């Protein structure tokens, strides 16, 4: 079997090369420059049993998550969500109303109307969302722009979702922040916009784990990573913070302190966790090799 990212690269070569001016495969979202500005497009599916264990989380939570993971990819471009369409594939007894309760709550919270979709029967539940977004008065922030010397920042603490899943599996109390982070991740649109306006050179959302996702950003930019420390969420372990994934906070690089742009929007200052370096293969945490990317990767033949 081969990993998701090698499979994506193979499939990319089978597809027509996008026209100049189109940002295609290889970032959190694609983008095209229209006369009125940049339109950003992304799609992400949530699969019951793979992305969410329905014994531990409700169908409404799965619906929330399907919207939230797409909003997070839009936010990672420094964009705002515009609208979504949803395909639901599932068995006839799927509780669509409960699923759409969560979808509707997230759509309202992130001001992203659901404007269409498709319902089809199938053996397992899959909720696939396609979402557009816009970059008002600016350019999308790609993964490719980090330069040696840029500070590396995250917009929140890490590992909470992985810790929440661990607690749920052990049947521990369900009121914690960590469990909420697992069930209802809250992507950071305002922070993504603040980072863009603060001059972020590259940005990605943490979906597969900090080490894996920062690795994608570093690979795309051709820089190394020297991390000093990682903000670990309350109740999470360092390992969960580095490799757990599903945090849906943003990681970005910037040449100067971005705090003012965050303060102007009433947002907490992002946490500087390290520096981009000129040695592309470098992946360090406190001077030691960053634990191997780990993180989540789907497998393909
Ligand atoms: Mg992403």
PDB file of C-alpha atoms and ligand atoms in Angstrom:
ATOM      1  CA  UNK A   1       0.000   0.000   0.000  1.00  0.00           C
ATOM      2  CA  UNK A   2       1.061   3.559  -0.583  1.00  0.00           C
ATOM      3  CA  UNK A   3       0.249   6.707   1.354  1.00  0.00           C
ATOM      4  CA  UNK A   4      -2.376   9.244   0.456  1.00  0.00           C
ATOM      5  CA  UNK A   5       0.179  11.908  -0.470  1.00  0.00           C
ATOM      6  CA  UNK A   6       2.091   9.723  -2.959  1.00  0.00           C
ATOM      7  CA  UNK A   7      -1.256   8.666  -4.474  1.00  0.00           C
ATOM      8  CA  UNK A   8      -2.314  12.312  -4.839  1.00  0.00           C
ATOM      9  CA  UNK A   9       0.950  13.134  -6.631  1.00  0.00           C
ATOM     10  CA  UNK A  10       0.427  10.189  -9.044  1.00  0.00           C
ATOM     11  CA  UNK A  11      -3.166  11.264  -9.809  1.00  0.00           C
ATOM     12  CA  UNK A  12      -2.144  14.887 -10.264  1.00  0.00           C
ATOM     13  CA  UNK A  13       0.059  13.813 -13.199  1.00  0.00           C
ATOM     14  CA  UNK A  14      -2.907  12.072 -14.864  1.00  0.00           C
ATOM     15  CA  UNK A  15      -4.957  15.275 -14.841  1.00  0.00           C
ATOM     16  CA  UNK A  16      -4.729  18.228 -17.233  1.00  0.00           C
ATOM     17  CA  UNK A  17      -2.305  20.925 -16.086  1.00  0.00           C
ATOM     18  CA  UNK A  18      -4.332  23.922 -14.806  1.00  0.00           C
ATOM     19  CA  UNK A  19      -4.156  27.149 -16.793  1.00  0.00           C
ATOM     20  CA  UNK A  20      -1.709  29.813 -15.638  1.00  0.00           C
ATOM     21  CA  UNK A  21      -3.297  31.884 -12.857  1.00  0.00           C
ATOM     22  CA  UNK A  22      -4.984  28.819 -11.335  1.00  0.00           C
ATOM     23  CA  UNK A  23      -3.583  27.440  -8.074  1.00  0.00           C
ATOM     24  CA  UNK A  24      -4.215  23.699  -8.432  1.00  0.00           C
ATOM     25  CA  UNK A  25      -3.521  20.565  -6.391  1.00  0.00           C
ATOM     26  CA  UNK A  26      -0.962  20.894  -3.596  1.00  0.00           C
ATOM     27  CA  UNK A  27      -2.353  23.305  -1.042  1.00  0.00           C
ATOM     28  CA  UNK A  28      -5.159  23.416   1.530  1.00  0.00           C
ATOM     29  CA  UNK A  29      -7.475  24.640  -1.223  1.00  0.00           C
ATOM     30  CA  UNK A  30      -7.321  25.490  -4.916  1.00  0.00           C
ATOM     31  CA  UNK A  31      -7.877  29.053  -6.121  1.00  0.00           C
ATOM     32  CA  UNK A  32      -8.679  30.951  -9.277  1.00  0.00           C
ATOM     33  CA  UNK A  33      -8.380  34.681  -9.861  1.00  0.00           C
ATOM     34  CA  UNK A  34     -11.703  36.056 -11.119  1.00  0.00           C
ATOM     35  CA  UNK A  35     -12.320  39.691 -12.105  1.00  0.00           C
ATOM     36  CA  UNK A  36     -13.882  40.247  -8.656  1.00  0.00           C
ATOM     37  CA  UNK A  37     -11.016  38.610  -6.739  1.00  0.00           C
ATOM     38  CA  UNK A  38      -9.762  35.167  -5.717  1.00  0.00           C
ATOM     39  CA  UNK A  39     -12.243  32.275  -5.482  1.00  0.00           C
ATOM     40  CA  UNK A  40     -10.990  29.415  -3.294  1.00  0.00           C
ATOM     41  CA  UNK A  41     -12.323  25.838  -3.663  1.00  0.00           C
ATOM     42  CA  UNK A  42     -11.874  22.776  -1.495  1.00  0.00           C
ATOM     43  CA  UNK A  43     -13.490  19.413  -0.768  1.00  0.00           C
ATOM     44  CA  UNK A  44     -13.170  17.000   2.123  1.00  0.00           C
ATOM     45  CA  UNK A  45     -15.174  13.928   3.123  1.00  0.00           C
ATOM     46  CA  UNK A  46     -15.919  12.586   6.581  1.00  0.00           C
ATOM     47  CA  UNK A  47     -16.360   8.803   6.717  1.00  0.00           C
ATOM     48  CA  UNK A  48     -18.153   7.111   9.616  1.00  0.00           C
ATOM     49  CA  UNK A  49     -15.795   4.606  11.215  1.00  0.00           C
ATOM     50  CA  UNK A  50     -12.706   6.331   9.777  1.00  0.00           C
ATOM     51  CA  UNK A  51     -12.965  10.017  10.748  1.00  0.00           C
ATOM     52  CA  UNK A  52     -15.544   9.562  13.471  1.00  0.00           C
ATOM     53  CA  UNK A  53     -16.518   6.636  15.664  1.00  0.00           C
ATOM     54  CA  UNK A  54     -20.317   6.827  15.966  1.00  0.00           C
ATOM     55  CA  UNK A  55     -20.169   4.912  19.257  1.00  0.00           C
ATOM     56  CA  UNK A  56     -18.254   7.870  20.724  1.00  0.00           C
ATOM     57  CA  UNK A  57     -19.760  10.823  18.897  1.00  0.00           C
ATOM     58  CA  UNK A  58     -23.217  11.769  17.603  1.00  0.00           C
ATOM     59  CA  UNK A  59     -24.385  12.001  14.023  1.00  0.00           C
ATOM     60  CA  UNK A  60     -24.901  15.733  14.600  1.00  0.00           C
ATOM     61  CA  UNK A  61     -21.236  15.994  15.603  1.00  0.00           C
ATOM     62  CA  UNK A  62     -20.258  14.194  12.390  1.00  0.00           C
ATOM     63  CA  UNK A  63     -22.285  16.738  10.424  1.00  0.00           C
ATOM     64  CA  UNK A  64     -20.581  19.612  12.254  1.00  0.00           C
ATOM     65  CA  UNK A  65     -17.197  18.074  11.538  1.00  0.00           C
ATOM     66  CA  UNK A  66     -17.915  17.682   7.816  1.00  0.00           C
ATOM     67  CA  UNK A  67     -18.458  21.439   7.534  1.00  0.00           C
ATOM     68  CA  UNK A  68     -15.701  22.369  10.002  1.00  0.00           C
ATOM     69  CA  UNK A  69     -12.884  20.483   8.250  1.00  0.00           C
ATOM     70  CA  UNK A  70     -13.691  22.274   4.993  1.00  0.00           C
ATOM     71  CA  UNK A  71     -13.949  25.662   6.699  1.00  0.00           C
ATOM     72  CA  UNK A  72     -10.511  24.967   8.163  1.00  0.00           C
ATOM     73  CA  UNK A  73      -8.971  24.439   4.710  1.00  0.00           C
ATOM     74  CA  UNK A  74     -10.579  27.689   3.515  1.00  0.00           C
ATOM     75  CA  UNK A  75      -9.247  29.475   6.624  1.00  0.00           C
ATOM     76  CA  UNK A  76      -5.758  28.071   5.941  1.00  0.00           C
ATOM     77  CA  UNK A  77      -5.706  30.060   2.682  1.00  0.00           C
ATOM     78  CA  UNK A  78      -6.529  33.264   4.581  1.00  0.00           C
ATOM     79  CA  UNK A  79      -9.984  33.109   2.974  1.00  0.00           C
ATOM     80  CA  UNK A  80     -13.593  33.339   4.202  1.00  0.00           C
ATOM     81  CA  UNK A  81     -16.158  30.592   3.507  1.00  0.00           C
ATOM     82  CA  UNK A  82     -18.704  31.477   0.828  1.00  0.00           C
ATOM     83  CA  UNK A  83     -20.974  28.450   0.309  1.00  0.00           C
ATOM     84  CA  UNK A  84     -21.061  24.652   0.469  1.00  0.00           C
ATOM     85  CA  UNK A  85     -22.659  21.725  -1.348  1.00  0.00           C
ATOM     86  CA  UNK A  86     -22.945  18.324   0.343  1.00  0.00           C
ATOM     87  CA  UNK A  87     -23.195  14.747  -0.898  1.00  0.00           C
ATOM     88  CA  UNK A  88     -24.407  12.235   1.687  1.00  0.00           C
ATOM     89  CA  UNK A  89     -23.987   8.532   0.885  1.00  0.00           C
ATOM     90  CA  UNK A  90     -25.421   6.154   3.474  1.00  0.00           C
ATOM     91  CA  UNK A  91     -27.766   3.304   4.348  1.00  0.00           C
ATOM     92  CA  UNK A  92     -31.549   4.029   4.215  1.00  0.00           C
ATOM     93  CA  UNK A  93     -31.849   4.101   8.032  1.00  0.00           C
ATOM     94  CA  UNK A  94     -29.359   6.997   8.389  1.00  0.00           C
ATOM     95  CA  UNK A  95     -30.802   9.682  10.701  1.00  0.00           C
ATOM     96  CA  UNK A  96     -30.495  12.514   8.185  1.00  0.00           C
ATOM     97  CA  UNK A  97     -32.244  15.009  10.451  1.00  0.00           C
ATOM     98  CA  UNK A  98     -29.718  14.586  13.234  1.00  0.00           C
ATOM     99  CA  UNK A  99     -26.853  14.730  10.743  1.00  0.00           C
ATOM    100  CA  UNK A 100     -28.202  17.960   9.245  1.00  0.00           C
ATOM    101  CA  UNK A 101     -28.739  19.480  12.699  1.00  0.00           C
ATOM    102  CA  UNK A 102     -24.959  19.528  13.116  1.00  0.00           C
ATOM    103  CA  UNK A 103     -24.413  20.631   9.531  1.00  0.00           C
ATOM    104  CA  UNK A 104     -26.829  23.531  10.026  1.00  0.00           C
ATOM    105  CA  UNK A 105     -25.211  24.616  13.306  1.00  0.00           C
ATOM    106  CA  UNK A 106     -21.768  24.755  11.690  1.00  0.00           C
ATOM    107  CA  UNK A 107     -23.127  26.491   8.580  1.00  0.00           C
ATOM    108  CA  UNK A 108     -24.654  29.158  10.807  1.00  0.00           C
ATOM    109  CA  UNK A 109     -21.570  29.537  13.008  1.00  0.00           C
ATOM    110  CA  UNK A 110     -19.230  29.933  10.012  1.00  0.00           C
ATOM    111  CA  UNK A 111     -21.690  31.923   7.877  1.00  0.00           C
ATOM    112  CA  UNK A 112     -21.427  29.373   5.103  1.00  0.00           C
ATOM    113  CA  UNK A 113     -24.840  28.600   3.558  1.00  0.00           C
ATOM    114  CA  UNK A 114     -25.410  25.075   2.252  1.00  0.00           C
ATOM    115  CA  UNK A 115     -26.762  25.689  -1.248  1.00  0.00           C
ATOM    116  CA  UNK A 116     -27.233  22.188  -2.620  1.00  0.00           C
ATOM    117  CA  UNK A 117     -26.204  18.574  -2.557  1.00  0.00           C
ATOM    118  CA  UNK A 118     -27.095  14.990  -3.269  1.00  0.00           C
ATOM    119  CA  UNK A 119     -28.425  12.033  -1.268  1.00  0.00           C
ATOM    120  CA  UNK A 120     -27.532   8.480  -2.319  1.00  0.00           C
ATOM    121  CA  UNK A 121     -27.823   5.068  -0.677  1.00  0.00           C
ATOM    122  CA  UNK A 122     -24.651   3.119  -0.011  1.00  0.00           C
ATOM    123  CA  UNK A 123     -23.258   0.602   2.482  1.00  0.00           C
ATOM    124  CA  UNK A 124     -21.466   3.058   4.799  1.00  0.00           C
ATOM    125  CA  UNK A 125     -22.018   6.686   5.764  1.00  0.00           C
ATOM    126  CA  UNK A 126     -19.901   9.235   3.879  1.00  0.00           C
ATOM    127  CA  UNK A 127     -20.499  12.989   4.081  1.00  0.00           C
ATOM    128  CA  UNK A 128     -18.611  14.788   1.335  1.00  0.00           C
ATOM    129  CA  UNK A 129     -18.573  18.584   1.320  1.00  0.00           C
ATOM    130  CA  UNK A 130     -17.341  20.920  -1.409  1.00  0.00           C
ATOM    131  CA  UNK A 131     -16.839  24.506  -0.284  1.00  0.00           C
ATOM    132  CA  UNK A 132     -15.916  27.790  -1.897  1.00  0.00           C
ATOM    133  CA  UNK A 133     -14.400  30.821  -0.235  1.00  0.00           C
ATOM    134  CA  UNK A 134     -13.186  34.286  -1.087  1.00  0.00           C
ATOM    135  CA  UNK A 135     -10.147  36.352  -0.221  1.00  0.00           C
ATOM    136  CA  UNK A 136     -11.499  39.862   0.200  1.00  0.00           C
ATOM    137  CA  UNK A 137      -8.939  42.447  -0.908  1.00  0.00           C
ATOM    138  CA  UNK A 138      -5.925  40.145  -0.978  1.00  0.00           C
ATOM    139  CA  UNK A 139      -4.165  37.007  -2.159  1.00  0.00           C
ATOM    140  CA  UNK A 140      -4.529  33.468  -0.834  1.00  0.00           C
ATOM    141  CA  UNK A 141      -1.726  32.401   1.531  1.00  0.00           C
ATOM    142  CA  UNK A 142      -0.105  29.302   0.061  1.00  0.00           C
ATOM    143  CA  UNK A 143       2.169  26.671   1.604  1.00  0.00           C
ATOM    144  CA  UNK A 144       5.068  27.705  -0.572  1.00  0.00           C
ATOM    145  CA  UNK A 145       6.173  31.108   0.687  1.00  0.00           C
ATOM    146  CA  UNK A 146       8.089  30.404   3.930  1.00  0.00           C
ATOM    147  CA  UNK A 147      11.658  31.773   3.957  1.00  0.00           C
ATOM    148  CA  UNK A 148      14.603  30.977   6.240  1.00  0.00           C
ATOM    149  CA  UNK A 149      14.394  33.193   9.308  1.00  0.00           C
ATOM    150  CA  UNK A 150      10.593  33.460   9.297  1.00  0.00           C
ATOM    151  CA  UNK A 151       8.975  32.815  12.658  1.00  0.00           C
ATOM    152  CA  UNK A 152       6.697  29.752  12.864  1.00  0.00           C
ATOM    153  CA  UNK A 153       3.403  30.380  14.704  1.00  0.00           C
ATOM    154  CA  UNK A 154       0.343  28.397  15.753  1.00  0.00           C
ATOM    155  CA  UNK A 155      -3.027  29.948  16.566  1.00  0.00           C
ATOM    156  CA  UNK A 156      -3.856  27.678  19.505  1.00  0.00           C
ATOM    157  CA  UNK A 157      -2.699  24.787  21.650  1.00  0.00           C
ATOM    158  CA  UNK A 158      -2.425  21.302  20.189  1.00  0.00           C
ATOM    159  CA  UNK A 159      -3.319  17.722  21.000  1.00  0.00           C
ATOM    160  CA  UNK A 160      -6.764  18.381  22.489  1.00  0.00           C
ATOM    161  CA  UNK A 161      -8.702  16.401  19.894  1.00  0.00           C
ATOM    162  CA  UNK A 162      -6.420  13.357  20.165  1.00  0.00           C
ATOM    163  CA  UNK A 163      -6.658  13.574  23.959  1.00  0.00           C
ATOM    164  CA  UNK A 164     -10.453  13.799  23.720  1.00  0.00           C
ATOM    165  CA  UNK A 165     -10.611  10.666  21.589  1.00  0.00           C
ATOM    166  CA  UNK A 166      -8.342   8.848  24.056  1.00  0.00           C
ATOM    167  CA  UNK A 167     -10.601   9.888  26.975  1.00  0.00           C
ATOM    168  CA  UNK A 168     -13.771   8.812  25.157  1.00  0.00           C
ATOM    169  CA  UNK A 169     -12.252   5.425  24.303  1.00  0.00           C
ATOM    170  CA  UNK A 170     -11.427   4.915  27.980  1.00  0.00           C
ATOM    171  CA  UNK A 171     -14.954   5.937  28.944  1.00  0.00           C
ATOM    172  CA  UNK A 172     -13.707   8.930  30.950  1.00  0.00           C
ATOM    173  CA  UNK A 173     -15.865  11.909  31.871  1.00  0.00           C
ATOM    174  CA  UNK A 174     -17.225  13.699  28.858  1.00  0.00           C
ATOM    175  CA  UNK A 175     -17.325  17.322  29.952  1.00  0.00           C
ATOM    176  CA  UNK A 176     -13.739  18.217  29.169  1.00  0.00           C
ATOM    177  CA  UNK A 177     -12.384  20.707  26.679  1.00  0.00           C
ATOM    178  CA  UNK A 178     -10.581  17.843  24.965  1.00  0.00           C
ATOM    179  CA  UNK A 179     -13.746  15.881  24.260  1.00  0.00           C
ATOM    180  CA  UNK A 180     -15.415  19.013  22.892  1.00  0.00           C
ATOM    181  CA  UNK A 181     -12.381  19.598  20.650  1.00  0.00           C
ATOM    182  CA  UNK A 182     -12.731  16.065  19.262  1.00  0.00           C
ATOM    183  CA  UNK A 183     -16.498  16.220  18.729  1.00  0.00           C
ATOM    184  CA  UNK A 184     -16.849  19.807  17.527  1.00  0.00           C
ATOM    185  CA  UNK A 185     -13.598  21.222  16.173  1.00  0.00           C
ATOM    186  CA  UNK A 186     -13.684  25.007  15.739  1.00  0.00           C
ATOM    187  CA  UNK A 187     -11.692  26.174  12.696  1.00  0.00           C
ATOM    188  CA  UNK A 188     -10.196  29.653  12.809  1.00  0.00           C
ATOM    189  CA  UNK A 189     -11.401  31.858   9.987  1.00  0.00           C
ATOM    190  CA  UNK A 190     -10.711  35.172  11.744  1.00  0.00           C
ATOM    191  CA  UNK A 191      -7.219  34.033  12.726  1.00  0.00           C
ATOM    192  CA  UNK A 192      -6.470  32.954   9.150  1.00  0.00           C
ATOM    193  CA  UNK A 193      -7.484  36.369   7.911  1.00  0.00           C
ATOM    194  CA  UNK A 194      -5.428  38.081  10.631  1.00  0.00           C
ATOM    195  CA  UNK A 195      -2.388  35.984   9.689  1.00  0.00           C
ATOM    196  CA  UNK A 196      -2.804  36.896   6.012  1.00  0.00           C
ATOM    197  CA  UNK A 197      -3.107  40.605   6.818  1.00  0.00           C
ATOM    198  CA  UNK A 198      -0.090  40.348   9.143  1.00  0.00           C
ATOM    199  CA  UNK A 199       2.012  39.228   6.167  1.00  0.00           C
ATOM    200  CA  UNK A 200       2.003  35.431   6.642  1.00  0.00           C
ATOM    201  CA  UNK A 201       4.319  33.906   4.027  1.00  0.00           C
ATOM    202  CA  UNK A 202       2.889  30.357   4.237  1.00  0.00           C
ATOM    203  CA  UNK A 203       0.003  28.736   6.104  1.00  0.00           C
ATOM    204  CA  UNK A 204      -1.593  25.305   6.665  1.00  0.00           C
ATOM    205  CA  UNK A 205      -4.239  23.917   8.991  1.00  0.00           C
ATOM    206  CA  UNK A 206      -3.316  21.177  11.429  1.00  0.00           C
ATOM    207  CA  UNK A 207      -5.497  18.235  10.390  1.00  0.00           C
ATOM    208  CA  UNK A 208      -3.031  15.331  10.227  1.00  0.00           C
ATOM    209  CA  UNK A 209      -0.797  16.432  13.132  1.00  0.00           C
ATOM    210  CA  UNK A 210       1.625  19.326  13.683  1.00  0.00           C
ATOM    211  CA  UNK A 211       4.730  17.405  12.561  1.00  0.00           C
ATOM    212  CA  UNK A 212       3.066  16.046   9.410  1.00  0.00           C
ATOM    213  CA  UNK A 213       1.383  19.297   8.391  1.00  0.00           C
ATOM    214  CA  UNK A 214       4.323  21.603   9.176  1.00  0.00           C
ATOM    215  CA  UNK A 215       6.366  19.056   7.207  1.00  0.00           C
ATOM    216  CA  UNK A 216       4.088  19.643   4.184  1.00  0.00           C
ATOM    217  CA  UNK A 217       4.552  23.404   4.542  1.00  0.00           C
ATOM    218  CA  UNK A 218       8.338  23.061   4.880  1.00  0.00           C
ATOM    219  CA  UNK A 219       8.526  20.691   1.863  1.00  0.00           C
ATOM    220  CA  UNK A 220       6.429  23.067  -0.262  1.00  0.00           C
ATOM    221  CA  UNK A 221       8.526  26.079   0.768  1.00  0.00           C
ATOM    222  CA  UNK A 222      11.934  24.359   0.683  1.00  0.00           C
ATOM    223  CA  UNK A 223      12.804  25.351   4.255  1.00  0.00           C
ATOM    224  CA  UNK A 224      13.754  23.465   7.419  1.00  0.00           C
ATOM    225  CA  UNK A 225      11.985  23.575  10.786  1.00  0.00           C
ATOM    226  CA  UNK A 226      13.633  24.410  14.109  1.00  0.00           C
ATOM    227  CA  UNK A 227      10.884  24.279  16.737  1.00  0.00           C
ATOM    228  CA  UNK A 228      11.572  25.469  20.292  1.00  0.00           C
ATOM    229  CA  UNK A 229       8.470  24.239  22.050  1.00  0.00           C
ATOM    230  CA  UNK A 230       4.913  23.231  21.291  1.00  0.00           C
ATOM    231  CA  UNK A 231       1.877  24.522  23.228  1.00  0.00           C
ATOM    232  CA  UNK A 232       0.234  21.384  24.625  1.00  0.00           C
ATOM    233  CA  UNK A 233      -3.516  21.590  25.280  1.00  0.00           C
ATOM    234  CA  UNK A 234      -4.828  20.915  28.792  1.00  0.00           C
ATOM    235  CA  UNK A 235      -5.016  17.164  29.359  1.00  0.00           C
ATOM    236  CA  UNK A 236      -3.039  16.289  26.205  1.00  0.00           C
ATOM    237  CA  UNK A 237       0.418  14.722  25.970  1.00  0.00           C
ATOM    238  CA  UNK A 238       3.357  16.148  24.003  1.00  0.00           C
ATOM    239  CA  UNK A 239       3.034  13.219  21.597  1.00  0.00           C
ATOM    240  CA  UNK A 240      -0.637  14.037  21.004  1.00  0.00           C
ATOM    241  CA  UNK A 241       0.309  17.688  20.424  1.00  0.00           C
ATOM    242  CA  UNK A 242       2.998  16.796  17.879  1.00  0.00           C
ATOM    243  CA  UNK A 243       1.356  13.911  16.019  1.00  0.00           C
ATOM    244  CA  UNK A 244      -2.267  13.630  17.168  1.00  0.00           C
ATOM    245  CA  UNK A 245      -3.995  15.650  14.465  1.00  0.00           C
ATOM    246  CA  UNK A 246      -7.528  16.985  13.997  1.00  0.00           C
ATOM    247  CA  UNK A 247      -6.589  20.145  15.894  1.00  0.00           C
ATOM    248  CA  UNK A 248      -7.820  22.484  13.141  1.00  0.00           C
ATOM    249  CA  UNK A 249      -5.697  25.318  14.457  1.00  0.00           C
ATOM    250  CA  UNK A 250      -3.574  27.156  11.898  1.00  0.00           C
ATOM    251  CA  UNK A 251       0.197  27.059  11.553  1.00  0.00           C
ATOM    252  CA  UNK A 252       1.864  29.845   9.606  1.00  0.00           C
ATOM    253  CA  UNK A 253       5.181  31.556   8.997  1.00  0.00           C
ATOM    254  CA  UNK A 254       5.808  35.297   9.093  1.00  0.00           C
ATOM    255  CA  UNK A 255       8.921  37.469   8.921  1.00  0.00           C
ATOM    256  CA  UNK A 256       7.763  39.827  11.704  1.00  0.00           C
ATOM    257  CA  UNK A 257       5.621  39.678  14.843  1.00  0.00           C
ATOM    258  CA  UNK A 258       1.989  39.248  13.691  1.00  0.00           C
ATOM    259  CA  UNK A 259       0.377  39.951  17.094  1.00  0.00           C
ATOM    260  CA  UNK A 260      -0.979  43.418  16.264  1.00  0.00           C
ATOM    261  CA  UNK A 261      -3.212  42.137  13.442  1.00  0.00           C
ATOM    262  CA  UNK A 262      -4.653  39.572  15.873  1.00  0.00           C
ATOM    263  CA  UNK A 263      -5.164  42.121  18.670  1.00  0.00           C
ATOM    264  CA  UNK A 264      -6.989  44.457  16.251  1.00  0.00           C
ATOM    265  CA  UNK A 265      -9.547  41.690  15.714  1.00  0.00           C
ATOM    266  CA  UNK A 266      -9.844  40.849  19.394  1.00  0.00           C
ATOM    267  CA  UNK A 267      -7.984  37.561  18.874  1.00  0.00           C
ATOM    268  CA  UNK A 268      -5.395  36.023  21.176  1.00  0.00           C
ATOM    269  CA  UNK A 269      -1.838  36.461  19.915  1.00  0.00           C
ATOM    270  CA  UNK A 270      -0.520  33.450  17.984  1.00  0.00           C
ATOM    271  CA  UNK A 271       2.232  31.471  19.730  1.00  0.00           C
ATOM    272  CA  UNK A 272       5.684  31.497  18.175  1.00  0.00           C
ATOM    273  CA  UNK A 273       6.947  27.891  18.241  1.00  0.00           C
ATOM    274  CA  UNK A 274      10.145  28.159  16.221  1.00  0.00           C
ATOM    275  CA  UNK A 275      11.949  29.404  13.126  1.00  0.00           C
ATOM    276  CA  UNK A 276      12.140  28.325   9.483  1.00  0.00           C
ATOM    277  CA  UNK A 277      15.729  27.434   8.575  1.00  0.00           C
ATOM    278  CA  UNK A 278      17.837  27.327   5.407  1.00  0.00           C
ATOM    279  CA  UNK A 279      18.444  23.545   5.682  1.00  0.00           C
ATOM    280  CA  UNK A 280      15.461  21.965   3.894  1.00  0.00           C
ATOM    281  CA  UNK A 281      15.851  18.510   5.492  1.00  0.00           C
ATOM    282  CA  UNK A 282      16.000  19.894   9.041  1.00  0.00           C
ATOM    283  CA  UNK A 283      13.104  18.905  11.366  1.00  0.00           C
ATOM    284  CA  UNK A 284      14.009  19.791  14.953  1.00  0.00           C
ATOM    285  CA  UNK A 285      12.168  20.183  18.243  1.00  0.00           C
ATOM    286  CA  UNK A 286      14.318  21.633  21.062  1.00  0.00           C
ATOM    287  CA  UNK A 287      17.426  20.599  19.125  1.00  0.00           C
ATOM    288  CA  UNK A 288      16.307  16.957  18.828  1.00  0.00           C
ATOM    289  CA  UNK A 289      14.848  15.292  15.710  1.00  0.00           C
ATOM    290  CA  UNK A 290      11.122  16.025  15.535  1.00  0.00           C
ATOM    291  CA  UNK A 291       9.331  12.725  16.195  1.00  0.00           C
ATOM    292  CA  UNK A 292       8.724  11.107  12.764  1.00  0.00           C
ATOM    293  CA  UNK A 293       5.797  12.815  11.109  1.00  0.00           C
ATOM    294  CA  UNK A 294       3.371  10.070  12.195  1.00  0.00           C
ATOM    295  CA  UNK A 295      -0.015  11.666  11.805  1.00  0.00           C
ATOM    296  CA  UNK A 296      -2.896  10.268   9.866  1.00  0.00           C
ATOM    297  CA  UNK A 297      -2.501   9.083   6.268  1.00  0.00           C
ATOM    298  CA  UNK A 298      -5.023   7.052   4.253  1.00  0.00           C
ATOM    299  CA  UNK A 299      -3.537   4.086   2.365  1.00  0.00           C
ATOM    300  CA  UNK A 300      -3.989   3.144  -1.311  1.00  0.00           C
ATOM    301  CA  UNK A 301      -2.888   0.389  -3.639  1.00  0.00           C
TER     302      UNK A 301
HETATM  303 MG1  LIG B   1      -5.483  21.337   5.185  1.00  0.00          MG
END
